[in-house]
Coordinates of N, CA and C in Angstrom, one line a residue:
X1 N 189.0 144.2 59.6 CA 187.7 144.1 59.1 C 187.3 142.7 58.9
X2 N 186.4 142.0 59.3 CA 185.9 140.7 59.3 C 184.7 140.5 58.9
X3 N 185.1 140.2 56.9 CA 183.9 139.9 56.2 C 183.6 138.2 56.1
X4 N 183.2 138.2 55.1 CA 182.2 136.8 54.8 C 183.1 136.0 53.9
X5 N 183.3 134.8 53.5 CA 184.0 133.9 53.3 C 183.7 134.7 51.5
X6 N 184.4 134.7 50.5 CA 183.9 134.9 49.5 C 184.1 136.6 49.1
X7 N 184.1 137.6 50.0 CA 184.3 139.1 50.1 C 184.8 139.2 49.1
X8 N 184.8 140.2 48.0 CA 185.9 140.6 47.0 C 186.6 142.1 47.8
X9 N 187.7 142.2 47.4 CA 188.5 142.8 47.6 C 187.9 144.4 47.7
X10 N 187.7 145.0 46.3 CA 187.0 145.7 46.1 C 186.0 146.2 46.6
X11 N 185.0 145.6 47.2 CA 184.0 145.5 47.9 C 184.0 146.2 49.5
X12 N 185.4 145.4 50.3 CA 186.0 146.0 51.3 C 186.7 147.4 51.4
X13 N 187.0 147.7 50.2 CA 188.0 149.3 49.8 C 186.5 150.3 50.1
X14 N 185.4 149.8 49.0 CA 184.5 150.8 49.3 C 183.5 150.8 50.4
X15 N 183.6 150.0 51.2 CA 182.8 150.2 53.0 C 183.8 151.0 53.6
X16 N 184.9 150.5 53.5 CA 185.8 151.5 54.3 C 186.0 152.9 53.7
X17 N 186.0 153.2 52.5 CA 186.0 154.9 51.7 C 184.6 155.0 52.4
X18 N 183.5 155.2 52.7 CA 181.8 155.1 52.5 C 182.1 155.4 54.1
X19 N 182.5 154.9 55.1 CA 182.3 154.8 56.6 C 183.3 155.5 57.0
X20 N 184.5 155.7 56.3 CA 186.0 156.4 56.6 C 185.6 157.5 58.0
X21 N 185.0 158.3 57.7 CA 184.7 159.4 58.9 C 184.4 158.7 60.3
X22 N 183.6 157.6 60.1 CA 183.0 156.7 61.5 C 184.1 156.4 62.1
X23 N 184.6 155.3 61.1 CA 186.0 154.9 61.3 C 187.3 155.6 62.8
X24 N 187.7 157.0 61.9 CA 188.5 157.6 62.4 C 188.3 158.6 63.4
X25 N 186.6 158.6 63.7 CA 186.0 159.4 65.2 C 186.4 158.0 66.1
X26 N 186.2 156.8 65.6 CA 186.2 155.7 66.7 C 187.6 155.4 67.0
X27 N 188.3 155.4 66.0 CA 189.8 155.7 66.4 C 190.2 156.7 67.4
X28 N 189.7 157.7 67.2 CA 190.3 158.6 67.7 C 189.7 158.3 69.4
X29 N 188.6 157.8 69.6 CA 188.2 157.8 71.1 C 189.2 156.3 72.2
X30 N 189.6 155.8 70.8 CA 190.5 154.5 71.3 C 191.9 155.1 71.8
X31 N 191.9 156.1 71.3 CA 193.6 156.8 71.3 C 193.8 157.2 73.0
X32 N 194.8 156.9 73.3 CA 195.6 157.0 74.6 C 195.7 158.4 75.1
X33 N 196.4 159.2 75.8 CA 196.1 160.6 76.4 C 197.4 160.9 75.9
X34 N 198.5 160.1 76.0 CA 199.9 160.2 75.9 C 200.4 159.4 74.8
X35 N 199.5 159.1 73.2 CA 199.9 158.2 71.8 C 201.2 157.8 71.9
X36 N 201.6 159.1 71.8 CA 203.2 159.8 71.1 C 204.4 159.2 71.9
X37 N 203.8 159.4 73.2 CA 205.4 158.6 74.1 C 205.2 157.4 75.6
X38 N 204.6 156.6 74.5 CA 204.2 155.7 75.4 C 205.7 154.7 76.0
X39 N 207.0 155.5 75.2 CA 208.5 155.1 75.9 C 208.5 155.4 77.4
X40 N 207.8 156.5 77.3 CA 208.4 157.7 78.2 C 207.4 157.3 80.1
X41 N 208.1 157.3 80.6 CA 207.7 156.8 82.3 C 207.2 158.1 82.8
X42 N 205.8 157.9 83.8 CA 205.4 159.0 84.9 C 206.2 159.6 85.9
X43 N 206.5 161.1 85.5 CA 206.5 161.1 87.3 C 205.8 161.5 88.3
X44 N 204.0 160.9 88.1 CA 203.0 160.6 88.7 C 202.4 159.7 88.3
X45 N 201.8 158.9 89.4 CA 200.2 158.4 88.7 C 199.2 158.7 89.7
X46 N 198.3 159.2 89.3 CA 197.2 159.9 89.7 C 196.2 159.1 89.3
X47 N 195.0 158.2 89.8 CA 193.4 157.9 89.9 C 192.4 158.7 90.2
X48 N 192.1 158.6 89.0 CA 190.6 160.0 89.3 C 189.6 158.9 90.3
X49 N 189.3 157.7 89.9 CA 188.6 156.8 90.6 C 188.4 157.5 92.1
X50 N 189.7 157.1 92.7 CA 189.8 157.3 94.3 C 190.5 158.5 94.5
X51 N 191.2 159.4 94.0 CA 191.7 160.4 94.0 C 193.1 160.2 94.5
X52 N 193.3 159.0 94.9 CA 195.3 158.5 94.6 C 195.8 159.6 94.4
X53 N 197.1 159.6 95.0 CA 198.6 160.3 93.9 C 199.7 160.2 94.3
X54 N 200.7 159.7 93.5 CA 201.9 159.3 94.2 C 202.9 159.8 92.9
X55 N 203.3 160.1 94.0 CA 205.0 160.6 92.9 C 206.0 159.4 92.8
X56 N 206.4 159.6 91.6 CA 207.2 158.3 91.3 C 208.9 158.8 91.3
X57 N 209.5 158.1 91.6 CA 210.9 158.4 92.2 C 212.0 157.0 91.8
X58 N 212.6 157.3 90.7 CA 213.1 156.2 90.3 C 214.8 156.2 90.5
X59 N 215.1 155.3 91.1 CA 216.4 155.0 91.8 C 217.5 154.3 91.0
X60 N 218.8 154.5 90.7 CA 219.6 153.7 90.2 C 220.1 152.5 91.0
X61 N 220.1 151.5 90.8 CA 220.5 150.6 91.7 C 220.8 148.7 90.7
X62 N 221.5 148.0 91.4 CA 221.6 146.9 90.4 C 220.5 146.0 90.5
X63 N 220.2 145.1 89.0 CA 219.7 144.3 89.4 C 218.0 144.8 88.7
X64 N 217.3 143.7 88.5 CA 215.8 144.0 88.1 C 215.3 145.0 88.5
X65 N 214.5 146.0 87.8 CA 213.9 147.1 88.4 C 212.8 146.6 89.5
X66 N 212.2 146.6 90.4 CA 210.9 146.5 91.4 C 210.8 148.1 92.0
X67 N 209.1 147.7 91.9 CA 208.7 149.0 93.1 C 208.2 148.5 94.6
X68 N 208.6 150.0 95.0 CA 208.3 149.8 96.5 C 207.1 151.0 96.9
X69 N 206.5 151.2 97.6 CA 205.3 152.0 98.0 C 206.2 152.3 99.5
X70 N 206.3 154.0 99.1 CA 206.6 154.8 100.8 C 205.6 156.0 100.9
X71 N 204.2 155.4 101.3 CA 203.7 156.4 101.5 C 202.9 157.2 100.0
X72 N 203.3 158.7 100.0 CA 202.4 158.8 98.9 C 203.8 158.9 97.4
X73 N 204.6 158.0 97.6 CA 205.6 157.9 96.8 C 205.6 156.5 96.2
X74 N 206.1 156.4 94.7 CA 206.1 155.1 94.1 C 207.9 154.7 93.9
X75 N 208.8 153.8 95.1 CA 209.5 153.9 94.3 C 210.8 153.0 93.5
X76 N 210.6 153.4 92.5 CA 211.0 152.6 91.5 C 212.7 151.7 91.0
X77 N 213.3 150.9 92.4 CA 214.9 150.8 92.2 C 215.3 149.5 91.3
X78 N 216.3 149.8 90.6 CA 216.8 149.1 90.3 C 217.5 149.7 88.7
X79 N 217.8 148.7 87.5 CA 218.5 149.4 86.5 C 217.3 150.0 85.8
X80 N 217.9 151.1 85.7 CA 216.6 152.1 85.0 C 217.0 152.3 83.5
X81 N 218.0 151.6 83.2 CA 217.9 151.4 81.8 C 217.0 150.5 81.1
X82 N 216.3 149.9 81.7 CA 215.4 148.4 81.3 C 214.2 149.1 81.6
X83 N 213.5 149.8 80.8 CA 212.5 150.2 80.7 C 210.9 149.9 80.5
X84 N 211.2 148.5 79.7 CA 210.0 148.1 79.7 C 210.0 147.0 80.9
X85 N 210.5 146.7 82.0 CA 210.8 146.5 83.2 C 210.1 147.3 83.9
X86 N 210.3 148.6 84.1 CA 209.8 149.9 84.7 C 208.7 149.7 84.6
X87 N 208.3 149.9 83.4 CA 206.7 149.8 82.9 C 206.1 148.9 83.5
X88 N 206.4 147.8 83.5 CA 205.4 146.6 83.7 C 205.5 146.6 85.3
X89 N 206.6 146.8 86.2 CA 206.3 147.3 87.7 C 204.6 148.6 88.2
X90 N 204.9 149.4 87.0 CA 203.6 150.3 87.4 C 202.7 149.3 86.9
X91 N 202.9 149.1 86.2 CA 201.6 148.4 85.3 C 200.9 147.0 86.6
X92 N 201.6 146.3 87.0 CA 201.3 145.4 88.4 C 200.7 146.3 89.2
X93 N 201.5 147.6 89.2 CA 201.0 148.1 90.3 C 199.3 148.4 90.4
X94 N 199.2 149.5 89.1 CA 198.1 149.9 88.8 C 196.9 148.5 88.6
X95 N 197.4 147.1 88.4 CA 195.9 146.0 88.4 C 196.3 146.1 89.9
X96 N 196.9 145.6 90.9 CA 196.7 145.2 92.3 C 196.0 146.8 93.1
X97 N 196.1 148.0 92.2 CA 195.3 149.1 93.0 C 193.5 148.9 92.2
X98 N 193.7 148.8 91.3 CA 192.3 148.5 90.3 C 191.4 147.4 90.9
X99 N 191.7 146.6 91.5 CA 191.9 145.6 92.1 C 190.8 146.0 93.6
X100 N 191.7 146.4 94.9 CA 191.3 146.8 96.3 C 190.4 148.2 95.6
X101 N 190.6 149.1 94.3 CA 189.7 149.9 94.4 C 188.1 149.9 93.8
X102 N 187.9 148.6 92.7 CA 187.0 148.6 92.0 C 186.4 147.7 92.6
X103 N 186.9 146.5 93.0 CA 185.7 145.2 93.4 C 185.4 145.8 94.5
X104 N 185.6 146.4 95.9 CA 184.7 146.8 96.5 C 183.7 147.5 96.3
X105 N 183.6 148.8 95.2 CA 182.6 149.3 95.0 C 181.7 148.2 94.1
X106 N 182.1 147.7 93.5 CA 180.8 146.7 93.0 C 180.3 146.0 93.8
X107 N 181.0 145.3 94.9 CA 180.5 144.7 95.7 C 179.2 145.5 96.4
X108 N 179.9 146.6 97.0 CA 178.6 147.4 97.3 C 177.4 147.7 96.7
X109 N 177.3 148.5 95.5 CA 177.0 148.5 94.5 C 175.3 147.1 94.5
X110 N 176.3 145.9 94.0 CA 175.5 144.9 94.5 C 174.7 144.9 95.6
X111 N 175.3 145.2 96.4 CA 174.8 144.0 98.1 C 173.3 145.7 97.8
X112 N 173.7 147.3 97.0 CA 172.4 148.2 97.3 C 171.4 148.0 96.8
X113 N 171.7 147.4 95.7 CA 170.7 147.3 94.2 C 169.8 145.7 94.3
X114 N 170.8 144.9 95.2 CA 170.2 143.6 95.3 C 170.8 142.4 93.7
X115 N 171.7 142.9 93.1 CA 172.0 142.4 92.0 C 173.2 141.2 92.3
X116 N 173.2 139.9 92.1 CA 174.4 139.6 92.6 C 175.0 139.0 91.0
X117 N 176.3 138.9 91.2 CA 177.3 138.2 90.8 C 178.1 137.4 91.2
X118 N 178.8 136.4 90.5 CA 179.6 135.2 91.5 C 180.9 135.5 91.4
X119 N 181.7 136.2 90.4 CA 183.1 136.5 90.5 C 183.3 138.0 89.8
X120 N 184.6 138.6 90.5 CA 185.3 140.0 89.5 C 186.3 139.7 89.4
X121 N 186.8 140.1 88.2 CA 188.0 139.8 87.7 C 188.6 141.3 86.8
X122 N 189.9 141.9 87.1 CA 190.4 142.6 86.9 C 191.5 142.5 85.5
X123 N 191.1 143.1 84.5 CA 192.0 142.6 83.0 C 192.6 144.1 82.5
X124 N 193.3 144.4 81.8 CA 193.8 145.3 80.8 C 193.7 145.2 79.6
X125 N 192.3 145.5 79.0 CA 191.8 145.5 77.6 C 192.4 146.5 77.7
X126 N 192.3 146.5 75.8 CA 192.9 147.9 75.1 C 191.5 148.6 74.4
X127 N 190.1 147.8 74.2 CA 189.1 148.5 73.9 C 187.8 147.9 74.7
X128 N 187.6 147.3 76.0 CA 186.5 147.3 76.2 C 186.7 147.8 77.5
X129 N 185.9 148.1 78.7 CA 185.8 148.8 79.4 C 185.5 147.7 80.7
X130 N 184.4 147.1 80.3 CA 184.2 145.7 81.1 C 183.4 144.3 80.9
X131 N 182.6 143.4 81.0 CA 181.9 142.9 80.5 C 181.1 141.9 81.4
X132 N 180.1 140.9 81.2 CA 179.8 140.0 82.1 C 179.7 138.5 81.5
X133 N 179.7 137.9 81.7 CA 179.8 136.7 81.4 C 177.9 136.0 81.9
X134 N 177.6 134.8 80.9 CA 176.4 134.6 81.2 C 176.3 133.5 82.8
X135 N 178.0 133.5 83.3 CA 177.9 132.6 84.6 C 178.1 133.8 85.6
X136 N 178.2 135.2 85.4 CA 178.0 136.1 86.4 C 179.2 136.4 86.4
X137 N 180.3 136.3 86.0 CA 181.5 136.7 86.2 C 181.5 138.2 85.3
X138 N 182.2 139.0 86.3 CA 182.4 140.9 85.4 C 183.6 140.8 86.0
X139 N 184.2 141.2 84.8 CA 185.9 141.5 84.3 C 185.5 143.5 83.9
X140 N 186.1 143.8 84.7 CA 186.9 145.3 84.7 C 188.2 145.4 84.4
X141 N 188.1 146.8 83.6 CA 189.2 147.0 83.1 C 189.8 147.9 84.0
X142 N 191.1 147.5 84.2 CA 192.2 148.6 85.1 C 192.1 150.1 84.8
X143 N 191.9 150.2 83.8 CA 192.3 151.4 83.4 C 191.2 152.4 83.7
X144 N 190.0 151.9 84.4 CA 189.2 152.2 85.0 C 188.9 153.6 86.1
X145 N 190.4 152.8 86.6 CA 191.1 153.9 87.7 C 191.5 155.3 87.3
X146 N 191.6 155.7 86.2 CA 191.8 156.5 85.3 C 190.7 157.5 85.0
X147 N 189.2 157.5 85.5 CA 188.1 157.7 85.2 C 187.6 158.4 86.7
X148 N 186.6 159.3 86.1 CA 186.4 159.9 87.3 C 185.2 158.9 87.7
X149 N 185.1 159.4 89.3 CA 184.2 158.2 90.1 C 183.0 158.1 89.6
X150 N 182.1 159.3 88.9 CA 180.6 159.1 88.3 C 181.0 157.9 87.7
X151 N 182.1 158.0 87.3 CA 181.5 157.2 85.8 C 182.0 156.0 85.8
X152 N 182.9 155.8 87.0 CA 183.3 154.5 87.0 C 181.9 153.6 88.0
X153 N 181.3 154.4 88.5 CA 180.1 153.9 89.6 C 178.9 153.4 88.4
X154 N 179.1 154.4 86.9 CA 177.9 153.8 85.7 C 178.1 152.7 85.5
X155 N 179.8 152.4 85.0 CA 180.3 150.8 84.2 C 179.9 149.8 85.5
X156 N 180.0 149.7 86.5 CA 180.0 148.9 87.1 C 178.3 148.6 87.7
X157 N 177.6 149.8 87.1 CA 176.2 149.7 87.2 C 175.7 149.1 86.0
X158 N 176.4 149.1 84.8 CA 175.7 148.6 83.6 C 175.9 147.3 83.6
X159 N 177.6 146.9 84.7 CA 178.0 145.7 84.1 C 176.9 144.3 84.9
X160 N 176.6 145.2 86.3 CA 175.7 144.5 86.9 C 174.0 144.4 86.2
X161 N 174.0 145.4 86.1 CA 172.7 145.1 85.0 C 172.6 143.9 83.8
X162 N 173.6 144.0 83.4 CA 173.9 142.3 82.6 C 173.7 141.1 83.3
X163 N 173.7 141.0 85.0 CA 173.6 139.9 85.6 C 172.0 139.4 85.7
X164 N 171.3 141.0 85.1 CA 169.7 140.7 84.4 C 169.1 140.7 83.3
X165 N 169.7 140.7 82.5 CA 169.5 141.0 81.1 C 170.9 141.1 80.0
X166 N 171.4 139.8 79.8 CA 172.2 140.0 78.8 C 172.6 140.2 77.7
X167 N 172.0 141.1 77.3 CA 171.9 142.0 76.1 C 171.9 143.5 76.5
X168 N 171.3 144.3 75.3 CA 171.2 145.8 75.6 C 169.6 145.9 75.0
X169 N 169.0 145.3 75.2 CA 167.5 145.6 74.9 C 167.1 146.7 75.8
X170 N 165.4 146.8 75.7 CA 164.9 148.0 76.1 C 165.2 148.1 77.4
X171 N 164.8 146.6 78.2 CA 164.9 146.1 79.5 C 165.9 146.4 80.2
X172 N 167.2 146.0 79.2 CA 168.3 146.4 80.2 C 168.7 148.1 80.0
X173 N 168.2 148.4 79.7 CA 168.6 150.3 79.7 C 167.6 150.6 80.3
X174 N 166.0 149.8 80.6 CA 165.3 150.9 81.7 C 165.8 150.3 82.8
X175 N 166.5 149.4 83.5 CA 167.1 149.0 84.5 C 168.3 150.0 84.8
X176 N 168.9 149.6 83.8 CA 170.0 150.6 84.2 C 169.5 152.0 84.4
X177 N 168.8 152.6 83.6 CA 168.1 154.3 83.9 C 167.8 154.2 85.3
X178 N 167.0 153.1 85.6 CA 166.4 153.0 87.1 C 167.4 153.1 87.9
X179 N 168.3 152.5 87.8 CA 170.1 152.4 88.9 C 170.7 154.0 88.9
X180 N 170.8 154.7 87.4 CA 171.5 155.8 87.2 C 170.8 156.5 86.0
X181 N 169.7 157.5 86.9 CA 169.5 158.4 85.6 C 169.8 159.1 84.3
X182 N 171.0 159.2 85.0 CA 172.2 160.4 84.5 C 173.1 159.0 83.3
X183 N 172.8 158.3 83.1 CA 173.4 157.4 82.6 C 173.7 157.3 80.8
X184 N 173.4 158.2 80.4 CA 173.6 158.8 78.7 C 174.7 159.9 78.9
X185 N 174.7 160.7 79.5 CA 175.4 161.7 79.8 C 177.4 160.4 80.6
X186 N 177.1 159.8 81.5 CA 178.3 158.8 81.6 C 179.3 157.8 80.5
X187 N 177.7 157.8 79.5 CA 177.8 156.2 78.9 C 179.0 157.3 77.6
X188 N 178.5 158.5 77.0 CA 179.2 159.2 76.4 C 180.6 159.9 76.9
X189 N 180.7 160.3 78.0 CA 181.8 160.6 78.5 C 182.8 159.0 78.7
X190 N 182.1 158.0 79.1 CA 183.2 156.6 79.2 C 183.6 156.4 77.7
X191 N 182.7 157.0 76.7 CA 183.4 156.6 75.4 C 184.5 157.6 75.1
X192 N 184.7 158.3 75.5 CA 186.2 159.4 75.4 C 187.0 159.2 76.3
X193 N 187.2 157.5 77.5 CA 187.5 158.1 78.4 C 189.1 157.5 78.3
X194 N 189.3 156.9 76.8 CA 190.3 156.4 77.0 C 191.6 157.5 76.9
X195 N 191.1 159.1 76.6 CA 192.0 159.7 76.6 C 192.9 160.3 77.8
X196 N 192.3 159.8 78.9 CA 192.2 159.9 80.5 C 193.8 158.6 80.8
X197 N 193.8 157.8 79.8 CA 194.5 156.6 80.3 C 195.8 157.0 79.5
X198 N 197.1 157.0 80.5 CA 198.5 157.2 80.1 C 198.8 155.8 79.2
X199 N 199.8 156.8 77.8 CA 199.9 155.1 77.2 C 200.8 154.3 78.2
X200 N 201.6 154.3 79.1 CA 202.4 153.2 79.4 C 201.4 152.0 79.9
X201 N 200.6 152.5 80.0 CA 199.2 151.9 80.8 C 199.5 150.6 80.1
X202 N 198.8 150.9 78.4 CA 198.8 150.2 77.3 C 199.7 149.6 76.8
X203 N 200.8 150.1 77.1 CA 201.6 149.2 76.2 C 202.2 148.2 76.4

């Protein structure tokens, strides 16, 4: 919590007692699909985005873990005791797929609406979804891929809407309504959607 130079102690105990409920619904939409065992490795990863799916197939063998792509299989050789190794092989994997799968729908997206932007950039936030920058740059979040297509076609509709309005005023939500009707019904569902995202994702 980030108060004011001066805050007494006391003061911070009772916003937090007073808001406690708010609090721990917003926690709870931050919370991962899989909290509990974000040790524990896929033996899938599945994109609602593009409908992906690859079985993951993990190999004993010496030497640094790396993955290899055969087809609709992910697979994973090397020492498979080094696990946060493992992880961070999916985890490359999943930005270089987030990557060929998201910036071309924006791009399109763009070139339909007429909205341009000058760069996309692909990051692994743990609580924002995407954003834009006031030089036109929109950063997406990987975990995106995780999300069914409506709704990943909204974020990248709102984020371009920022390339006209960088705020959330009236302006930028009748734009955006104009792009996607249905866009209260998305904006709600992307705020649950991090329970869609496996923790290894995150960790």
């Amino acid at each position: 919590i980030v108060v004011p130079n001066g805050t007494s102690p006391r003061a911070v105990e009772l916003f937090v007692a007073r808001y406690r409920p708010w609090i721990d619904r917003k926690v709870a939409q931050y919370r991962p699909l899989e909290a509990g065992n974000s040790d524990e490795l896929p033996a899938a990863v599945q994109f609602q985005a593009s409908g992906d799916c690859w079985r993951v197939v993990y190999v004993e063998a010496q030497g640094a873990p790396h993955l290899t792509v055969d087809g609709n299989r992910l697979l994973l050789i090397g020492d498979l005791s080094r696990v946060a190794l493992l992880r961070h092989a999916l985890q490359r994997f999943t930005m270089r797929m987030a990557h060929s799968i998201l910036v071309p729908q924006l791009e399109r997206l763009a070139a339909e609406f007429g909205l341009q932007y000058s760069t996309a950039q692909i990051r692994r936030q743990r609580t924002r979804w995407g954003s834009c920058s006031r030089r036109g740059t929109i950063s997406l979040n990987a975990c995106l891929v995780f999300q069914p297509p409506e709704i990943v076609r909204y974020l990248l509709i709102h984020e371009l809407a920022h390339t006209r309005h960088m705020n959330h005023s009236r302006r930028f939500w009748a734009l955006v309504g104009q792009l996607e009707p249905r866009w209260r019904e998305f904006d709600a569902g992307l705020s649950l959607g991090w329970r869609e995202v496996p923790a290894w994702v995150l960790r």
